[in-house]
PDB file of C-alpha atoms in Angstrom:
ATOM      1  CA  GLY A  25     170.182 133.835 -59.630  1.00  0.00           C
ATOM      2  CA  GLU A  26     170.859 130.429 -61.083  1.00  0.00           C
ATOM      3  CA  SER A  27     173.313 130.279 -63.932  1.00  0.00           C
ATOM      4  CA  VAL A  28     175.622 128.175 -66.011  1.00  0.00           C
ATOM      5  CA  GLY A  29     179.238 129.278 -65.830  1.00  0.00           C
ATOM      6  CA  LEU A  30     182.703 128.252 -66.871  1.00  0.00           C
ATOM      7  CA  HIS A  31     185.815 128.281 -64.716  1.00  0.00           C
ATOM      8  CA  LEU A  32     188.363 129.433 -67.295  1.00  0.00           C
ATOM      9  CA  PRO A  33     187.776 131.828 -70.162  1.00  0.00           C
ATOM     10  CA  THR A  34     190.846 130.699 -72.168  1.00  0.00           C
ATOM     11  CA  LEU A  35     192.839 127.510 -72.565  1.00  0.00           C
ATOM     12  CA  SER A  36     195.958 126.852 -74.646  1.00  0.00           C
ATOM     13  CA  VAL A  37     197.203 123.332 -75.315  1.00  0.00           C
ATOM     14  CA  GLN A  38     199.866 121.732 -77.440  1.00  0.00           C
ATOM     15  CA  GLU A  39     198.736 119.757 -80.445  1.00  0.00           C
ATOM     16  CA  GLY A  40     198.383 116.112 -79.464  1.00  0.00           C
ATOM     17  CA  ASP A  41     197.774 116.814 -75.788  1.00  0.00           C
ATOM     18  CA  ASN A  42     194.457 116.217 -74.082  1.00  0.00           C
ATOM     19  CA  SER A  43     192.220 119.182 -73.247  1.00  0.00           C
ATOM     20  CA  ILE A  44     189.841 119.519 -70.345  1.00  0.00           C
ATOM     21  CA  ILE A  45     187.205 122.242 -70.285  1.00  0.00           C
ATOM     22  CA  ASN A  46     185.179 122.730 -67.136  1.00  0.00           C
ATOM     23  CA  CYS A  47     181.704 124.064 -66.438  1.00  0.00           C
ATOM     24  CA  ALA A  48     179.799 124.742 -63.223  1.00  0.00           C
ATOM     25  CA  TYR A  49     176.047 124.913 -63.029  1.00  0.00           C
ATOM     26  CA  SER A  50     173.819 125.942 -60.175  1.00  0.00           C
ATOM     27  CA  ASN A  51     170.333 124.828 -61.213  1.00  0.00           C
ATOM     28  CA  SER A  52     169.907 121.522 -59.432  1.00  0.00           C
ATOM     29  CA  ALA A  53     166.724 120.838 -61.403  1.00  0.00           C
ATOM     30  CA  SER A  54     168.561 120.740 -64.734  1.00  0.00           C
ATOM     31  CA  ASP A  55     168.680 117.202 -66.021  1.00  0.00           C
ATOM     32  CA  TYR A  56     170.197 117.509 -69.467  1.00  0.00           C
ATOM     33  CA  PHE A  57     173.449 119.115 -70.550  1.00  0.00           C
ATOM     34  CA  ILE A  58     175.044 119.781 -73.884  1.00  0.00           C
ATOM     35  CA  TRP A  59     178.494 120.831 -75.047  1.00  0.00           C
ATOM     36  CA  TYR A  60     178.739 123.035 -78.112  1.00  0.00           C
ATOM     37  CA  LYS A  61     181.679 124.160 -80.222  1.00  0.00           C
ATOM     38  CA  GLN A  62     181.584 127.543 -81.906  1.00  0.00           C
ATOM     39  CA  GLU A  63     184.129 128.445 -84.549  1.00  0.00           C
ATOM     40  CA  SER A  64     184.683 132.005 -85.615  1.00  0.00           C
ATOM     41  CA  GLY A  65     181.879 133.296 -87.813  1.00  0.00           C
ATOM     42  CA  LYS A  66     179.696 130.247 -87.304  1.00  0.00           C
ATOM     43  CA  GLY A  67     176.842 129.183 -85.094  1.00  0.00           C
ATOM     44  CA  PRO A  68     177.377 126.699 -82.245  1.00  0.00           C
ATOM     45  CA  GLN A  69     177.760 123.069 -83.243  1.00  0.00           C
ATOM     46  CA  PHE A  70     176.494 120.203 -81.081  1.00  0.00           C
ATOM     47  CA  ILE A  71     179.337 118.025 -79.762  1.00  0.00           C
ATOM     48  CA  ILE A  72     177.950 115.724 -77.117  1.00  0.00           C
ATOM     49  CA  ASP A  73     175.218 115.571 -74.525  1.00  0.00           C
ATOM     50  CA  ILE A  74     174.576 113.857 -71.215  1.00  0.00           C
ATOM     51  CA  ARG A  75     171.547 113.267 -69.043  1.00  0.00           C
ATOM     52  CA  SER A  76     171.620 113.534 -65.288  1.00  0.00           C
ATOM     53  CA  ASN A  77     171.170 109.786 -64.836  1.00  0.00           C
ATOM     54  CA  MET A  78     174.649 109.294 -66.293  1.00  0.00           C
ATOM     55  CA  ASP A  79     178.123 110.185 -64.986  1.00  0.00           C
ATOM     56  CA  LYS A  80     180.068 109.769 -68.199  1.00  0.00           C
ATOM     57  CA  ARG A  81     179.472 109.636 -71.900  1.00  0.00           C
ATOM     58  CA  GLN A  82     181.992 109.132 -74.665  1.00  0.00           C
ATOM     59  CA  GLY A  83     182.002 110.185 -78.275  1.00  0.00           C
ATOM     60  CA  GLN A  84     184.651 110.323 -80.939  1.00  0.00           C
ATOM     61  CA  ARG A  85     187.714 111.808 -79.152  1.00  0.00           C
ATOM     62  CA  VAL A  86     185.425 113.546 -76.649  1.00  0.00           C
ATOM     63  CA  THR A  87     184.201 112.547 -73.209  1.00  0.00           C
ATOM     64  CA  VAL A  88     181.765 114.393 -70.997  1.00  0.00           C
ATOM     65  CA  LEU A  89     181.794 113.870 -67.240  1.00  0.00           C
ATOM     66  CA  LEU A  90     178.980 114.943 -64.945  1.00  0.00           C
ATOM     67  CA  ASN A  91     179.327 115.316 -61.194  1.00  0.00           C
ATOM     68  CA  LYS A  92     175.893 116.128 -59.832  1.00  0.00           C
ATOM     69  CA  THR A  93     177.117 116.320 -56.247  1.00  0.00           C
ATOM     70  CA  VAL A  94     179.180 119.421 -56.947  1.00  0.00           C
ATOM     71  CA  LYS A  95     177.207 120.508 -60.018  1.00  0.00           C
ATOM     72  CA  HIS A  96     180.179 120.258 -62.326  1.00  0.00           C
ATOM     73  CA  LEU A  97     180.504 119.255 -65.949  1.00  0.00           C
ATOM     74  CA  SER A  98     183.662 118.721 -67.976  1.00  0.00           C
ATOM     75  CA  LEU A  99     184.548 118.098 -71.588  1.00  0.00           C
ATOM     76  CA  GLN A 100     187.675 116.126 -72.357  1.00  0.00           C
ATOM     77  CA  ILE A 101     189.146 116.218 -75.851  1.00  0.00           C
ATOM     78  CA  ALA A 102     191.736 113.568 -76.608  1.00  0.00           C
ATOM     79  CA  ALA A 103     194.717 114.221 -78.868  1.00  0.00           C
ATOM     80  CA  THR A 104     193.718 117.834 -79.478  1.00  0.00           C
ATOM     81  CA  GLN A 105     194.101 119.006 -83.056  1.00  0.00           C
ATOM     82  CA  PRO A 106     194.374 122.498 -84.569  1.00  0.00           C
ATOM     83  CA  GLY A 107     190.830 122.090 -85.886  1.00  0.00           C
ATOM     84  CA  ASP A 108     189.634 121.894 -82.285  1.00  0.00           C
ATOM     85  CA  SER A 109     190.492 125.562 -81.763  1.00  0.00           C
ATOM     86  CA  ALA A 110     187.173 127.260 -81.016  1.00  0.00           C
ATOM     87  CA  VAL A 111     185.005 128.514 -78.181  1.00  0.00           C
ATOM     88  CA  TYR A 112     183.318 125.756 -76.215  1.00  0.00           C
ATOM     89  CA  PHE A 113     180.043 126.246 -74.359  1.00  0.00           C
ATOM     90  CA  CYS A 114     178.164 124.076 -71.965  1.00  0.00           C
ATOM     91  CA  ALA A 115     174.414 124.491 -71.957  1.00  0.00           C
ATOM     92  CA  GLU A 116     171.703 123.209 -69.678  1.00  0.00           C
ATOM     93  CA  ASP A 117     168.091 122.360 -70.287  1.00  0.00           C
ATOM     94  CA  ARG A 118     166.059 124.056 -67.561  1.00  0.00           C
ATOM     95  CA  ALA A 119     162.593 123.367 -68.893  1.00  0.00           C
ATOM     96  CA  THR A 120     160.631 120.620 -70.521  1.00  0.00           C
ATOM     97  CA  GLY A 121     160.657 122.369 -73.855  1.00  0.00           C
ATOM     98  CA  ASN A 122     164.350 121.855 -74.457  1.00  0.00           C
ATOM     99  CA  GLN A 123     165.141 125.533 -73.871  1.00  0.00           C
ATOM    100  CA  PHE A 124     168.878 125.674 -73.492  1.00  0.00           C
ATOM    101  CA  TYR A 125     170.836 128.112 -71.346  1.00  0.00           C
ATOM    102  CA  PHE A 126     174.476 128.646 -72.277  1.00  0.00           C
ATOM    103  CA  GLY A 127     177.474 129.520 -70.165  1.00  0.00           C
ATOM    104  CA  THR A 128     180.005 132.200 -71.035  1.00  0.00           C
ATOM    105  CA  GLY A 129     182.331 129.898 -72.967  1.00  0.00           C
ATOM    106  CA  THR A 130     185.979 128.834 -72.960  1.00  0.00           C
ATOM    107  CA  SER A 131     188.248 129.734 -75.827  1.00  0.00           C
ATOM    108  CA  LEU A 132     190.504 126.819 -76.728  1.00  0.00           C
ATOM    109  CA  THR A 133     193.672 127.491 -78.708  1.00  0.00           C
ATOM    110  CA  VAL A 134     195.713 124.575 -80.010  1.00  0.00           C
ATOM    111  CA  ILE A 135     199.391 125.328 -80.489  1.00  0.00           C
ATOM    112  CA  PRO A 136     200.950 123.396 -83.399  1.00  0.00           C
TER     113      PRO A 136
ATOM    114  CA  GLU B  25     177.368 123.560 -93.268  1.00  0.00           C
ATOM    115  CA  THR B  26     173.924 123.173 -91.703  1.00  0.00           C
ATOM    116  CA  GLY B  27     170.710 123.611 -93.650  1.00  0.00           C
ATOM    117  CA  VAL B  28     169.723 126.592 -91.488  1.00  0.00           C
ATOM    118  CA  THR B  29     169.999 129.954 -93.181  1.00  0.00           C
ATOM    119  CA  GLN B  30     169.554 133.442 -91.795  1.00  0.00           C
ATOM    120  CA  SER B  31     169.110 136.818 -93.407  1.00  0.00           C
ATOM    121  CA  PRO B  32     170.465 139.368 -93.519  1.00  0.00           C
ATOM    122  CA  THR B  33     174.011 138.517 -92.468  1.00  0.00           C
ATOM    123  CA  HIS B  34     174.707 142.004 -91.181  1.00  0.00           C
ATOM    124  CA  LEU B  35     172.487 144.937 -90.321  1.00  0.00           C
ATOM    125  CA  ILE B  36     172.964 148.446 -88.978  1.00  0.00           C
ATOM    126  CA  LYS B  37     170.071 150.271 -87.336  1.00  0.00           C
ATOM    127  CA  THR B  38     169.666 153.340 -85.174  1.00  0.00           C
ATOM    128  CA  ARG B  39     168.212 153.485 -81.700  1.00  0.00           C
ATOM    129  CA  GLY B  40     164.401 153.453 -81.683  1.00  0.00           C
ATOM    130  CA  GLN B  41     164.052 151.694 -85.005  1.00  0.00           C
ATOM    131  CA  GLN B  42     162.500 148.288 -85.594  1.00  0.00           C
ATOM    132  CA  VAL B  43     164.173 145.252 -87.155  1.00  0.00           C
ATOM    133  CA  THR B  44     163.039 141.925 -88.590  1.00  0.00           C
ATOM    134  CA  LEU B  45     165.424 138.989 -88.836  1.00  0.00           C
ATOM    135  CA  ARG B  46     164.638 135.838 -90.780  1.00  0.00           C
ATOM    136  CA  CYS B  47     165.478 132.184 -90.410  1.00  0.00           C
ATOM    137  CA  SER B  48     164.864 129.231 -92.685  1.00  0.00           C
ATOM    138  CA  SER B  49     164.890 125.963 -90.814  1.00  0.00           C
ATOM    139  CA  GLN B  50     166.454 122.709 -91.906  1.00  0.00           C
ATOM    140  CA  SER B  51     164.190 120.421 -93.904  1.00  0.00           C
ATOM    141  CA  GLY B  52     162.165 118.186 -91.607  1.00  0.00           C
ATOM    142  CA  HIS B  53     162.548 120.427 -88.563  1.00  0.00           C
ATOM    143  CA  ASN B  54     159.447 121.850 -86.906  1.00  0.00           C
ATOM    144  CA  THR B  55     161.011 123.853 -84.060  1.00  0.00           C
ATOM    145  CA  VAL B  56     162.942 127.110 -84.184  1.00  0.00           C
ATOM    146  CA  SER B  57     164.724 128.735 -81.255  1.00  0.00           C
ATOM    147  CA  TRP B  58     166.197 132.232 -81.237  1.00  0.00           C
ATOM    148  CA  TYR B  59     169.233 133.319 -79.259  1.00  0.00           C
ATOM    149  CA  GLN B  60     171.037 136.596 -78.678  1.00  0.00           C
ATOM    150  CA  GLN B  61     174.823 136.398 -78.392  1.00  0.00           C
ATOM    151  CA  ALA B  62     176.601 139.503 -77.184  1.00  0.00           C
ATOM    152  CA  LEU B  63     180.286 139.829 -77.962  1.00  0.00           C
ATOM    153  CA  GLY B  64     182.346 137.505 -75.765  1.00  0.00           C
ATOM    154  CA  GLN B  65     179.286 135.909 -74.214  1.00  0.00           C
ATOM    155  CA  GLY B  66     177.334 132.715 -74.641  1.00  0.00           C
ATOM    156  CA  PRO B  67     174.054 132.672 -76.538  1.00  0.00           C
ATOM    157  CA  GLN B  68     171.053 133.731 -74.454  1.00  0.00           C
ATOM    158  CA  PHE B  69     167.717 132.048 -75.132  1.00  0.00           C
ATOM    159  CA  ILE B  70     165.057 134.458 -76.400  1.00  0.00           C
ATOM    160  CA  PHE B  71     162.167 132.157 -77.307  1.00  0.00           C
ATOM    161  CA  GLN B  72     161.212 129.001 -79.127  1.00  0.00           C
ATOM    162  CA  TYR B  73     158.511 128.294 -81.689  1.00  0.00           C
ATOM    163  CA  TYR B  74     156.996 124.879 -82.221  1.00  0.00           C
ATOM    164  CA  ARG B  75     154.420 124.358 -84.955  1.00  0.00           C
ATOM    165  CA  GLU B  76     153.754 128.089 -85.237  1.00  0.00           C
ATOM    166  CA  GLU B  77     153.162 128.644 -81.515  1.00  0.00           C
ATOM    167  CA  GLU B  78     155.519 130.183 -78.956  1.00  0.00           C
ATOM    168  CA  ASN B  79     156.802 127.352 -76.789  1.00  0.00           C
ATOM    169  CA  GLY B  80     158.810 129.032 -74.078  1.00  0.00           C
ATOM    170  CA  ARG B  81     160.490 132.372 -73.583  1.00  0.00           C
ATOM    171  CA  GLY B  82     163.631 133.572 -71.892  1.00  0.00           C
ATOM    172  CA  ASN B  83     164.190 136.772 -69.955  1.00  0.00           C
ATOM    173  CA  PHE B  84     163.580 139.218 -72.791  1.00  0.00           C
ATOM    174  CA  PRO B  85     161.089 142.126 -72.873  1.00  0.00           C
ATOM    175  CA  PRO B  86     157.918 142.067 -75.002  1.00  0.00           C
ATOM    176  CA  ARG B  87     159.512 144.254 -77.652  1.00  0.00           C
ATOM    177  CA  PHE B  88     161.188 141.014 -78.762  1.00  0.00           C
ATOM    178  CA  SER B  89     158.553 139.074 -80.661  1.00  0.00           C
ATOM    179  CA  GLY B  90     158.474 136.329 -83.228  1.00  0.00           C
ATOM    180  CA  LEU B  91     156.541 134.361 -85.751  1.00  0.00           C
ATOM    181  CA  GLN B  92     156.746 130.901 -87.226  1.00  0.00           C
ATOM    182  CA  PHE B  93     155.214 130.155 -90.598  1.00  0.00           C
ATOM    183  CA  PRO B  94     153.567 126.981 -91.926  1.00  0.00           C
ATOM    184  CA  ASN B  95     156.828 126.001 -93.616  1.00  0.00           C
ATOM    185  CA  TYR B  96     158.496 126.351 -90.172  1.00  0.00           C
ATOM    186  CA  SER B  97     160.626 129.307 -91.159  1.00  0.00           C
ATOM    187  CA  SER B  98     160.649 132.057 -88.565  1.00  0.00           C
ATOM    188  CA  GLU B  99     161.061 135.761 -87.946  1.00  0.00           C
ATOM    189  CA  LEU B 100     162.411 137.640 -84.971  1.00  0.00           C
ATOM    190  CA  ASN B 101     161.142 141.196 -84.570  1.00  0.00           C
ATOM    191  CA  VAL B 102     162.658 143.736 -82.237  1.00  0.00           C
ATOM    192  CA  ASN B 103     160.916 147.072 -81.670  1.00  0.00           C
ATOM    193  CA  ALA B 104     162.309 150.263 -80.173  1.00  0.00           C
ATOM    194  CA  LEU B 105     165.911 149.167 -80.629  1.00  0.00           C
ATOM    195  CA  GLU B 106     168.373 149.983 -77.865  1.00  0.00           C
ATOM    196  CA  LEU B 107     172.158 150.163 -78.051  1.00  0.00           C
ATOM    197  CA  ASP B 108     172.414 146.987 -75.943  1.00  0.00           C
ATOM    198  CA  ASP B 109     170.514 145.069 -78.625  1.00  0.00           C
ATOM    199  CA  SER B 110     173.713 145.042 -80.660  1.00  0.00           C
ATOM    200  CA  ALA B 111     174.620 141.375 -80.869  1.00  0.00           C
ATOM    201  CA  LEU B 112     174.742 138.265 -83.016  1.00  0.00           C
ATOM    202  CA  TYR B 113     171.265 136.782 -83.357  1.00  0.00           C
ATOM    203  CA  LEU B 114     171.240 133.042 -83.866  1.00  0.00           C
ATOM    204  CA  CYS B 115     168.411 130.799 -84.820  1.00  0.00           C
ATOM    205  CA  ALA B 116     168.468 127.062 -84.382  1.00  0.00           C
ATOM    206  CA  SER B 117     166.079 124.553 -85.853  1.00  0.00           C
ATOM    207  CA  SER B 118     165.398 121.106 -84.514  1.00  0.00           C
ATOM    208  CA  GLN B 119     162.955 118.241 -84.658  1.00  0.00           C
ATOM    209  CA  SER B 120     160.619 118.827 -81.719  1.00  0.00           C
ATOM    210  CA  GLY B 121     163.324 120.651 -79.791  1.00  0.00           C
ATOM    211  CA  ARG B 122     165.667 117.692 -79.464  1.00  0.00           C
ATOM    212  CA  ALA B 123     169.160 119.028 -78.802  1.00  0.00           C
ATOM    213  CA  GLU B 124     170.941 116.361 -80.784  1.00  0.00           C
ATOM    214  CA  THR B 125     168.983 117.450 -83.846  1.00  0.00           C
ATOM    215  CA  GLN B 126     169.436 121.187 -83.216  1.00  0.00           C
ATOM    216  CA  TYR B 127     171.374 122.974 -85.918  1.00  0.00           C
ATOM    217  CA  PHE B 128     172.329 126.621 -85.669  1.00  0.00           C
ATOM    218  CA  GLY B 129     172.445 129.080 -88.495  1.00  0.00           C
ATOM    219  CA  PRO B 130     175.418 131.410 -88.992  1.00  0.00           C
ATOM    220  CA  GLY B 131     173.606 134.308 -87.343  1.00  0.00           C
ATOM    221  CA  THR B 132     172.717 137.891 -88.145  1.00  0.00           C
ATOM    222  CA  ARG B 133     175.015 140.505 -86.705  1.00  0.00           C
ATOM    223  CA  LEU B 134     173.024 143.568 -85.645  1.00  0.00           C
ATOM    224  CA  LEU B 135     174.643 146.864 -84.780  1.00  0.00           C
ATOM    225  CA  VAL B 136     172.501 149.550 -83.181  1.00  0.00           C
ATOM    226  CA  LEU B 137     173.917 153.067 -83.312  1.00  0.00           C
TER     227      LEU B 137
END
């Protein structure tokens, strides 16, 4: 079946380095994608989104890249900080009602 | 902290029982979505309520049902609990389902024995 998935379950980076978290999706009809951050004991927090008519979108220290040809999404975090340690999920909107489907997640650990 | 609250925070039930989880949406939000998050997994969409009507459903059996009230708060009901229902149940409120306005609550952790 169609699904949203992540390449790597865990990622460790040194404080100050850039982080890249990847996500593959298989539903070619999905046209809206979101990255969420989930800290321990909390619900997911919206980070950044991108529509399928865009290839790149930048926020504060974060950039999302979308490659529709290979159905791949990535989240880049610049100058990673200890507070960035969390699980990151990509999610896709498969229906018109903004019903989001999440991937498995990548756990990011920032080493001081 | 978001303005979305959930109760209870933790719950233990036995197989076959029924459970009701509650969610208070953020002020100004008219849409509530419910998700099930198993340990080590991403949240899985259960259903969404918009202005008191179900507005989409994921791949969950009918024993998962919900309600939305005039003040846009919501309940998730699960009948005939199974061991695999043990999970963190998250609700998220938004303005008309817009992702950039979607705020998640802290969740209710349900353990079914």
